[in-house]
Short mmCIF file of C-alpha atoms and ligand atoms in Angstrom, two decimals:
data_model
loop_
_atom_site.label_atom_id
_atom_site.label_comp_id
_atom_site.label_asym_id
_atom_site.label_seq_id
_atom_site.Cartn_x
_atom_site.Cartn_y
_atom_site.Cartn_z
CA UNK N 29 129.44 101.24 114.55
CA UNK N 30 129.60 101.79 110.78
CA UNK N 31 132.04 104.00 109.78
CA UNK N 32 131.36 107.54 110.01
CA UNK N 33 133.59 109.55 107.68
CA UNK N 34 133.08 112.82 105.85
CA UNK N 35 131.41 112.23 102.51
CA UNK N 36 131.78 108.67 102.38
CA UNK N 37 128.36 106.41 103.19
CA UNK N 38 128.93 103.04 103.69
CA UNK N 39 126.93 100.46 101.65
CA UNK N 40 127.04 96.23 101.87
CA UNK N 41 127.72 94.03 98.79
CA UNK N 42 128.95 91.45 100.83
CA UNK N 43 126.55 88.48 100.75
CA UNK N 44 125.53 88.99 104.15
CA UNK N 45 125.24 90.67 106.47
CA UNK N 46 122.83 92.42 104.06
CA UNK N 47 120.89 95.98 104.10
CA UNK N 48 118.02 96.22 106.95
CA UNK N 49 115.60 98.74 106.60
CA UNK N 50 114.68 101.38 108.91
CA UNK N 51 111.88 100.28 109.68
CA UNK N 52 113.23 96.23 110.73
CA UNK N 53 115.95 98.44 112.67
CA UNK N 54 112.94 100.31 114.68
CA UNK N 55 111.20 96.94 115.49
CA UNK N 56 114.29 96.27 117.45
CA UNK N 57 114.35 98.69 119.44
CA UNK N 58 112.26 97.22 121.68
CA UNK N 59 115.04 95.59 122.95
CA UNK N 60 112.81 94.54 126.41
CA UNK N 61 110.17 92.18 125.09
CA UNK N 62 109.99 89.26 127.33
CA UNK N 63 109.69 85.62 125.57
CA UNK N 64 107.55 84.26 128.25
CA UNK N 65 104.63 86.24 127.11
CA UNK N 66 101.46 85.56 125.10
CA UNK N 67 101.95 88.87 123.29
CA UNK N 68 105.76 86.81 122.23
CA UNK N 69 104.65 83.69 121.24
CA UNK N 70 102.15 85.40 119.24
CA UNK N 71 104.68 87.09 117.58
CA UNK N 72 106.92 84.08 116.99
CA UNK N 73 103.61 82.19 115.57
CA UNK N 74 103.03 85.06 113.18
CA UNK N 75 107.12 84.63 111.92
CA UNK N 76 106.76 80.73 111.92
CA UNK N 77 103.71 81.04 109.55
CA UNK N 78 105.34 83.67 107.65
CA UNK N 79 108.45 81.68 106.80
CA UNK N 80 107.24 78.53 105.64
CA UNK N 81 105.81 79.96 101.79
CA UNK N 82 109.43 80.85 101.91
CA UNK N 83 110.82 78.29 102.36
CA UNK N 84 108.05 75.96 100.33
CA UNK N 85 106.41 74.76 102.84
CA UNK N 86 103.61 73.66 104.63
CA UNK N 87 105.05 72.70 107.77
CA UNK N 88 106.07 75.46 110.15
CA UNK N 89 109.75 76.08 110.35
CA UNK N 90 111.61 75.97 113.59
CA UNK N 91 113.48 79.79 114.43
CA UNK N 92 116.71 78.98 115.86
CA UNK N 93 118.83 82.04 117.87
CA UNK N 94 122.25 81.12 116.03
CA UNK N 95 123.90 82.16 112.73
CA UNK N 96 123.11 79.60 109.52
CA UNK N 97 125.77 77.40 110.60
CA UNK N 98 123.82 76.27 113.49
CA UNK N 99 121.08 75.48 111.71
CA UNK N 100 123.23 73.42 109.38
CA UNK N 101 124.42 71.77 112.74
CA UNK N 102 121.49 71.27 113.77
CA UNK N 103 119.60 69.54 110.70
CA UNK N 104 122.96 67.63 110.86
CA UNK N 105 122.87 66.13 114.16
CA UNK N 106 119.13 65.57 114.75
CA UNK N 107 119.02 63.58 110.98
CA UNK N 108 121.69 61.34 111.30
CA UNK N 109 123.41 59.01 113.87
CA UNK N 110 127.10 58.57 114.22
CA UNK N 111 129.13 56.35 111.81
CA UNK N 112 126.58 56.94 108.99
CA UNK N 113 127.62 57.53 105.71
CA UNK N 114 126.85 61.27 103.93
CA UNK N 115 127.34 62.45 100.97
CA UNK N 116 128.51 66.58 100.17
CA UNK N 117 129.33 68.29 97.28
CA UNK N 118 132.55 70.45 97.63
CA UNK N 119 131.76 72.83 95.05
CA UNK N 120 132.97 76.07 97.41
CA UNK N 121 133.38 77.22 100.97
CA UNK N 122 129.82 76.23 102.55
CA UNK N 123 129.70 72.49 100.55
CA UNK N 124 133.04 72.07 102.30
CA UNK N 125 131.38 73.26 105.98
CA UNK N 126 128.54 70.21 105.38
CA UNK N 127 131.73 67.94 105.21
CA UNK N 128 133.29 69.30 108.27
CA UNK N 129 130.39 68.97 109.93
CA UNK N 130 129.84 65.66 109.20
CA UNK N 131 133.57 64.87 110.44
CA UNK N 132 133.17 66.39 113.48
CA UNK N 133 130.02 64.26 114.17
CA UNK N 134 131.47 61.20 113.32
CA UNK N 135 129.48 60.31 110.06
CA UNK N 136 131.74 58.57 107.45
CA UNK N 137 131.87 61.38 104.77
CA UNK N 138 131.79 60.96 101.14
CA UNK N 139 132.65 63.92 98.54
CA UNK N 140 131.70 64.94 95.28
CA UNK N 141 134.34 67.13 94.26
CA UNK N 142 133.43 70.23 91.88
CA UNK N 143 135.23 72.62 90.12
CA UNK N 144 134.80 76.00 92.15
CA UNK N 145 132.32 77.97 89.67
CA UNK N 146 130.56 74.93 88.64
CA UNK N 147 127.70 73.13 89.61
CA UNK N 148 127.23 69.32 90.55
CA UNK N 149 125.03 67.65 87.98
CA UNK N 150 122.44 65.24 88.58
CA UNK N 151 124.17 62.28 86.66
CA UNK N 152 127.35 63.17 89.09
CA UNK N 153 124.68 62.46 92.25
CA UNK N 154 123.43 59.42 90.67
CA UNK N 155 126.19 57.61 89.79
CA UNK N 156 127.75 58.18 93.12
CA UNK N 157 124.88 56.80 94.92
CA UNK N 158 124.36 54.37 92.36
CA UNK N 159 128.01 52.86 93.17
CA UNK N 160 127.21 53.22 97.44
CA UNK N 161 124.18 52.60 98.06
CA UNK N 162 124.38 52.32 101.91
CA UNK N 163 124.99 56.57 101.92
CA UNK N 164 121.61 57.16 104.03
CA UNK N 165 121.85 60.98 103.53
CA UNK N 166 122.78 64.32 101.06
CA UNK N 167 123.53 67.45 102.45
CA UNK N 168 123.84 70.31 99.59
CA UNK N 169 123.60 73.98 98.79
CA UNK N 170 120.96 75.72 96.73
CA UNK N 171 123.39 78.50 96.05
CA UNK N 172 127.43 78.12 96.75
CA UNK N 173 127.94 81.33 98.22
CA UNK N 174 131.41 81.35 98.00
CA UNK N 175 131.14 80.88 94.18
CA UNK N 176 128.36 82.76 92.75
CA UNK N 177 126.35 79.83 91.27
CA UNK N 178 123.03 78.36 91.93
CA UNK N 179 122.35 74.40 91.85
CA UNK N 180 120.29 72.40 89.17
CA UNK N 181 118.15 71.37 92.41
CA UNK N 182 115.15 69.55 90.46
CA UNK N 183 117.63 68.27 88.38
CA UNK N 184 119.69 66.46 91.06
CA UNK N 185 116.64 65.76 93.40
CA UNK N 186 115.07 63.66 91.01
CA UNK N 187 118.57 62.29 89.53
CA UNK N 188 118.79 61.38 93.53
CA UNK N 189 115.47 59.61 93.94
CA UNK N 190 116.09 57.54 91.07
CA UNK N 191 118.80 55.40 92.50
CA UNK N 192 118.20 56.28 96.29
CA UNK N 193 115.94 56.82 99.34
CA UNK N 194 118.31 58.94 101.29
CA UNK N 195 117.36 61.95 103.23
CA UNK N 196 117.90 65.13 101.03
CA UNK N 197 119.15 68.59 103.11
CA UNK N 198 119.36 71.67 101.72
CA UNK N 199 121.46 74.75 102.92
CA UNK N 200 119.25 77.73 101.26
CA UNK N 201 120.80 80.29 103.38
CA UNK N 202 121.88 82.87 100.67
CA UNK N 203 119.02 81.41 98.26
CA UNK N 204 115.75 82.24 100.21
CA UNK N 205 114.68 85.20 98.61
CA UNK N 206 116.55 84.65 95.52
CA UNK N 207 115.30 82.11 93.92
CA UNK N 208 112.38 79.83 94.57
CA UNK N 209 112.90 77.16 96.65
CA UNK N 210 109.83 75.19 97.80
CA UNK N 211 110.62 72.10 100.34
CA UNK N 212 107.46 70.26 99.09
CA UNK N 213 107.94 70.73 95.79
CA UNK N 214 111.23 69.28 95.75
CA UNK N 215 110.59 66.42 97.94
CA UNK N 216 113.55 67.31 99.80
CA UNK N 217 113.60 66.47 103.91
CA UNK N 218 115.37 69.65 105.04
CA UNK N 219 115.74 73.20 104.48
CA UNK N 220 117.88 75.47 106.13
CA UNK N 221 118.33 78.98 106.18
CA UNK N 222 119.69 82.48 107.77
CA UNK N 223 118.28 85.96 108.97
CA UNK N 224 121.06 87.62 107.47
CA UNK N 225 121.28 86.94 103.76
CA UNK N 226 117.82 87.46 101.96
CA UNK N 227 115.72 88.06 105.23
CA UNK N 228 117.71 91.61 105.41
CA UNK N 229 118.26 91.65 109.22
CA UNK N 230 121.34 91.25 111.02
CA UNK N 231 122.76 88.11 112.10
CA UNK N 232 121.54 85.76 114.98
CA UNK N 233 118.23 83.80 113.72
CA UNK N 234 118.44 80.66 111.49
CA UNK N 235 115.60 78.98 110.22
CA UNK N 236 114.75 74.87 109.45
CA UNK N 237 112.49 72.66 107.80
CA UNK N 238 111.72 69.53 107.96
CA UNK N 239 109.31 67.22 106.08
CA UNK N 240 107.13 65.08 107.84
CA UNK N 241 109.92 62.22 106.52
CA UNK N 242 112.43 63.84 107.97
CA UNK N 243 110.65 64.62 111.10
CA UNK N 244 110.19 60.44 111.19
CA UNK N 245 114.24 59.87 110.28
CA UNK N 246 115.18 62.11 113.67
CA UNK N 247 117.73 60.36 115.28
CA UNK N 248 118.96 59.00 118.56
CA UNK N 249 122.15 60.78 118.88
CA UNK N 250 122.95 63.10 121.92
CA UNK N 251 122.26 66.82 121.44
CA UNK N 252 121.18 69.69 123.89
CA UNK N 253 121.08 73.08 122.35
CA UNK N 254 119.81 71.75 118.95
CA UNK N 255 117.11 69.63 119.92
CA UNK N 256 114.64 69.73 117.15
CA UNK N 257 111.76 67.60 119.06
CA UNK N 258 111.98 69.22 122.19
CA UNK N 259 112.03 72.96 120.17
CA UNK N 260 108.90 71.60 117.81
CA UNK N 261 106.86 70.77 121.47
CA UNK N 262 106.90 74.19 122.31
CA UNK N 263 107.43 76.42 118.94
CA UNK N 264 104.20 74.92 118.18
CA UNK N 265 102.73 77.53 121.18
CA UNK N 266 105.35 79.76 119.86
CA UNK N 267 107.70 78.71 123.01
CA UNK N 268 111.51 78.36 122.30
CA UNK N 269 113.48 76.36 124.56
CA UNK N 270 116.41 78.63 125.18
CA UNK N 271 116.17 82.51 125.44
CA UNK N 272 115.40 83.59 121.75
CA UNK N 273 117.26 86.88 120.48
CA UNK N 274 113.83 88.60 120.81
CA UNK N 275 115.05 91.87 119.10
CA UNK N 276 115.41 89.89 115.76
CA UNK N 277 112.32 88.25 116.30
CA UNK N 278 110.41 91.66 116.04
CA UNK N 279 113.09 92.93 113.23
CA UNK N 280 112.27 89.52 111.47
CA UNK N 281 108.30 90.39 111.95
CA UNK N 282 108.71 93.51 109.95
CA UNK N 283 110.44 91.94 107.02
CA UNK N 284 108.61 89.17 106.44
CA UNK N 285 105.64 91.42 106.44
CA UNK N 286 107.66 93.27 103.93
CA UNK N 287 108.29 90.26 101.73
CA UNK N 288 104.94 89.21 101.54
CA UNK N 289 103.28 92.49 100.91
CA UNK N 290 105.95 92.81 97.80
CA UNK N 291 104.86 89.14 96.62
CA UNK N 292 107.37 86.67 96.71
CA UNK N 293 107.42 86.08 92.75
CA UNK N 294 107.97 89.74 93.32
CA UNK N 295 110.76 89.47 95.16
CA UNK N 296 112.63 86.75 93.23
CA UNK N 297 111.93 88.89 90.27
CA UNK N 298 113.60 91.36 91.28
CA UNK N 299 116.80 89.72 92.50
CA UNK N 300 116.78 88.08 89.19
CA UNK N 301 116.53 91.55 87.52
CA UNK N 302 119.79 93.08 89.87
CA UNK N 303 121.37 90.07 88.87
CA UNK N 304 121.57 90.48 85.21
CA UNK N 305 121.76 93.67 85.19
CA UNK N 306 125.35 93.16 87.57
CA UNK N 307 126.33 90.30 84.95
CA UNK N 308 126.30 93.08 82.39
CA UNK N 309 128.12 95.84 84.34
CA UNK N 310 130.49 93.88 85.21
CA UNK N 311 131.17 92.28 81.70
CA UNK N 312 130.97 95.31 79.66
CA UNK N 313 133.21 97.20 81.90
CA UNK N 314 135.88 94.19 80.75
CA UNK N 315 135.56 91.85 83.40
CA UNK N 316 134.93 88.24 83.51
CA UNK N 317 132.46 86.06 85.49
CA UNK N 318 133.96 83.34 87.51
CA UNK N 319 130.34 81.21 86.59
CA UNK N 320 129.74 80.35 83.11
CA UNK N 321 126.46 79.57 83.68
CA UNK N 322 124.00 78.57 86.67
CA UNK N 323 124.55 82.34 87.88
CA UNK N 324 122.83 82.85 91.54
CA UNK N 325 120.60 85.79 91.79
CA UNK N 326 121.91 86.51 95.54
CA UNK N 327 125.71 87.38 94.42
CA UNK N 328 128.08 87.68 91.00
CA UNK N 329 131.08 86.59 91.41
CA UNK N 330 133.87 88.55 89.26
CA UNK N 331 137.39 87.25 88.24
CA UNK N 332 140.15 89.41 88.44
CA UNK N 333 143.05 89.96 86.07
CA UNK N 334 146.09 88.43 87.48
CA UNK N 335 147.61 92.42 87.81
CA UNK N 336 145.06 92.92 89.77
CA UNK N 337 145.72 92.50 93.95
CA UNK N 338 141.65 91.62 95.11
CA UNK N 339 142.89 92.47 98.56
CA UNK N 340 144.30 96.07 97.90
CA UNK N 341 140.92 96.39 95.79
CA UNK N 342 138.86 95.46 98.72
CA UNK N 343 140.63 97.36 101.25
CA UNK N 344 140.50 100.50 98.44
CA UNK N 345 136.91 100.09 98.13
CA UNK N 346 135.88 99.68 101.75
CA UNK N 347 138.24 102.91 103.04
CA UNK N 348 138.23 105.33 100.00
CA UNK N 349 134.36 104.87 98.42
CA UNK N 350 132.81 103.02 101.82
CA UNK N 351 131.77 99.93 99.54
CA UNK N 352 132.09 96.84 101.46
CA UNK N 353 132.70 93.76 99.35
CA UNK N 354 133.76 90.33 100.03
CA UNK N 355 136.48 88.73 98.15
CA UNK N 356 137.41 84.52 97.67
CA UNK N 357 138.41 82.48 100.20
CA UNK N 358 140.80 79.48 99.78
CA UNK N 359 141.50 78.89 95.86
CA UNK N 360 140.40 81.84 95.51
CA UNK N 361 142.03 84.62 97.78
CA UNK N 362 142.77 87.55 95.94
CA UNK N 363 141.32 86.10 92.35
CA UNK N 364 138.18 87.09 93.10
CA UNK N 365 135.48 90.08 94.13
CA UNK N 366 131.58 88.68 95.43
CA UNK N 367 129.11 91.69 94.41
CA UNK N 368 125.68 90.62 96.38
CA UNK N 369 122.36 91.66 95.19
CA UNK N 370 120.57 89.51 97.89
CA UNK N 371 117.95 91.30 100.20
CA UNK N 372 116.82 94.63 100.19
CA UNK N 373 119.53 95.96 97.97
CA UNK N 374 117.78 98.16 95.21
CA UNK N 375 118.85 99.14 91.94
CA UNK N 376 120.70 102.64 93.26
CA UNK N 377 122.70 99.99 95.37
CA UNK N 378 123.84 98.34 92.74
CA UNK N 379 124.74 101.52 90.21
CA UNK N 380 126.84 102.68 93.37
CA UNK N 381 128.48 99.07 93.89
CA UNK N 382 129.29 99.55 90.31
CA UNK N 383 130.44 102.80 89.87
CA UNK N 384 133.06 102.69 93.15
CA UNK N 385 133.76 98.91 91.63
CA UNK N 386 135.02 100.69 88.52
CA UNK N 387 136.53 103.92 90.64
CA UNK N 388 138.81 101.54 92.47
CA UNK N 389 139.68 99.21 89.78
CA UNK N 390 141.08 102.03 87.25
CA UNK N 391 142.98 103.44 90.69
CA UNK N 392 144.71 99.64 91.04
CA UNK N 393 145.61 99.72 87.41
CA UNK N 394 142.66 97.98 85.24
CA UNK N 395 142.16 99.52 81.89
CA UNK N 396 138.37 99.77 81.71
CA UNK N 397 136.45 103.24 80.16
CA UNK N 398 135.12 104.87 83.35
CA UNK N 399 131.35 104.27 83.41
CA UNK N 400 130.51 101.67 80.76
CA UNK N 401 129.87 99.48 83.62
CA UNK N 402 127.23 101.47 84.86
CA UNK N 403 126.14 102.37 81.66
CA UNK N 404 125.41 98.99 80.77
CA UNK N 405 123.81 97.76 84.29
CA UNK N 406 121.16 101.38 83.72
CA UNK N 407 120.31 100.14 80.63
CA UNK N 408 120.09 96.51 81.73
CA UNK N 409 117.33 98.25 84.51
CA UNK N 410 115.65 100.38 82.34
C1 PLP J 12 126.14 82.56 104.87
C2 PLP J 12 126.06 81.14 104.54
C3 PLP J 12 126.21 80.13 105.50
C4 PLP J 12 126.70 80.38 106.90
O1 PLP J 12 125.98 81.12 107.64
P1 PLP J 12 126.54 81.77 108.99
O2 PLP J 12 125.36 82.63 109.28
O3 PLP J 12 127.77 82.53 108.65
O4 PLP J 12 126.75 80.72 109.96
C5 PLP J 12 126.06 78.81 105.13
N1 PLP J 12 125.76 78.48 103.88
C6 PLP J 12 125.62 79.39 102.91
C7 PLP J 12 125.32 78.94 101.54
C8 PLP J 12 125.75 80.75 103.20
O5 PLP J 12 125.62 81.66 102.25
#
């Protein structure tokens, strides 16, 4: 249960979980559905078809029942075979998780190490590839979560096909919604995503695509849960192997119906909008920005002065004004504060994030005038 305590609402700028409306909440409800049902798989075919102009697609993306990270598992261990050599970019938090995954798998890992707040360029992709050629795939972000920033993807696609054939995997799971992303455009072999980030339902669905390339490159490795052929054999009917988590199935239903009756150019519009409008808040109240450019639409991340403790300000914000935000992990414990936008946050979300941002800030001892942060983000709106 969300805390219930007088006068204070509670209200998520963590980058996921993220808000879920009412009515996605309601579709849940009916908690009974069976999946072995026409009435289910007709659901499930509805979501399938739903997802893939989200994801850029036109093949229809498998729904998985486990958080992002399986997903990322998954696209992992059906695409390569063990000893094979990878390449990640360590840029933050989730580039790290593609390396661990790889490790734990067995694939020789290779790493492109980025500054935290930076990007990988496309040059940086070619000239590793150029220099090891036998690296067979390339497992990235779209947007580094744990950093704010959003990746030059055409830019190191194409840098990537120009020196190498190697299967390209994307982990979109905060950027779906956010930005544009299109599979097919890209050329890429793999996209992966998550029901809690820009989908705006709780946790427990992950979604993954796979060109008809990549479907070709599956590979022989042993697997059980995550068994993309045998799940493709019956999703197609709109049968899942294992027991899907049906309630998120019907909550997922609702908000895809959402996102497509908003548009998605809509949709990324408007997280583009927030976005900016956050930037300024959070500069004009005297803060920095940990990005100095490539800023993701689905989260800003804010430096904080060195007075400043980021876990007293967390803990402040969650218990005194109910505003739950997520801090930096690693390197960055305590140095940061993440302010997501992503989902079905709308701009009253954000002038509240704001305004208890700058509350609790001036109570830990930053100097900043009391509502020029706000200010600055209405006007950004208007
Ligand atoms: C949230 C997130 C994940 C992990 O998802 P889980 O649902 O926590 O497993 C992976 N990658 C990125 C970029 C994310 O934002």
């Amino acid at each position: 249960m969300t805390d219930r305590r007088p006068f204070i609402k509670e209200r998520l700028f963590c980058p996921g979980p993220t808000p879920v409306s009412n009515e996605a909440k309601i579709a849940s409800l009916d908690a009974s559905a069976y999946h072995r049902t026409q009435s289910f798989y007709d659901m499930f075919l509805r979501c399938r078809k739903m997802l893939a102009p989200i994801m850029g697609t036109k093949s229809l993306p498998l729904i998985l029942t486990s958080s992002g990270t399986g997903a990322m598992e998954a696209a992992l261990v059906n695409l390569t075979n063990e000893g094979d050599e990878v390449l990640t970019a360590r840029a933050g938090k989730f580039g790290e998780r593609w390396g661990k995954i790889a490790n734990a798998y067995k694939c020789k890992g290779h790493t492109l190490e980025v500054k935290w707040g930076e990007t990988p360029k496309g040059d940086d992709f070619k000239n590793y590839l150029a220099k090891h050629t036998q690296i067979k795939a390339v497992f990235l972000q779209a947007n580094e979560t744990s950093t704010g920033v959003v990746f030059p993807l055409d830019e190191i696609v194409s840098a990537i096909k120009e020196v190498s054939s190697c299967l390209i995997i994307i982990d979109a799971i905060s950027a779906l919604g956010a930005h544009k992303i299109s599979m097919d455009e890209l050329g890429v072999d793999c996209i992966v995503s998550g029901s809690q980030k820009g989908f705006g339902i709780p946790p427990g669905l992950s979604f993954i695509a796979l060109s008809d390339r990549g479907w070709k490159s599956i590979s022989s490795r042993p697997r059980f849960y995550f068994d993309l052929e045998i799940e493709e054999k019956g999703q197609k009917k709109g049968i899942t192997a294992w027991t899907p988590a049906t309630s998120l199935v019907a909550s997922l239903e609702v908000s895809l119906n959402t996102l497509h009756k908003i548009g998605l150019s809509e949709v990324i519009d408007h997280h583009e909008k927030m976005a900016k409008a956050v930037r300024s808040g959070v500069q004009n109240f005297g803060l920095e920005l940990l990005a100095q450019s490539s800023y993701s639409n689905a989260l800003t991340a804010i430096k904080l002065p060195d007075h400043i403790d980021g876990g007293a300000l967390i803990a402040r914000l969650k218990n005194k004004y109910g505003a739950v935000f997520s801090g930096g992990q690693d390197q960055l414990k305590g140095k940061i504060i993440r302010f997501a936008h992503l989902g079905f946050s709308d701009r009253f979300d954000v002038i509240s994030g704001m305004a208890a941002l700058e509350f609790a800030l001036k109570e830990e001892g930053f100097d900043g005038k009391l509502g020029s942060g706000v200010s600055a983000l209405m006007k950004s709106l208007l």
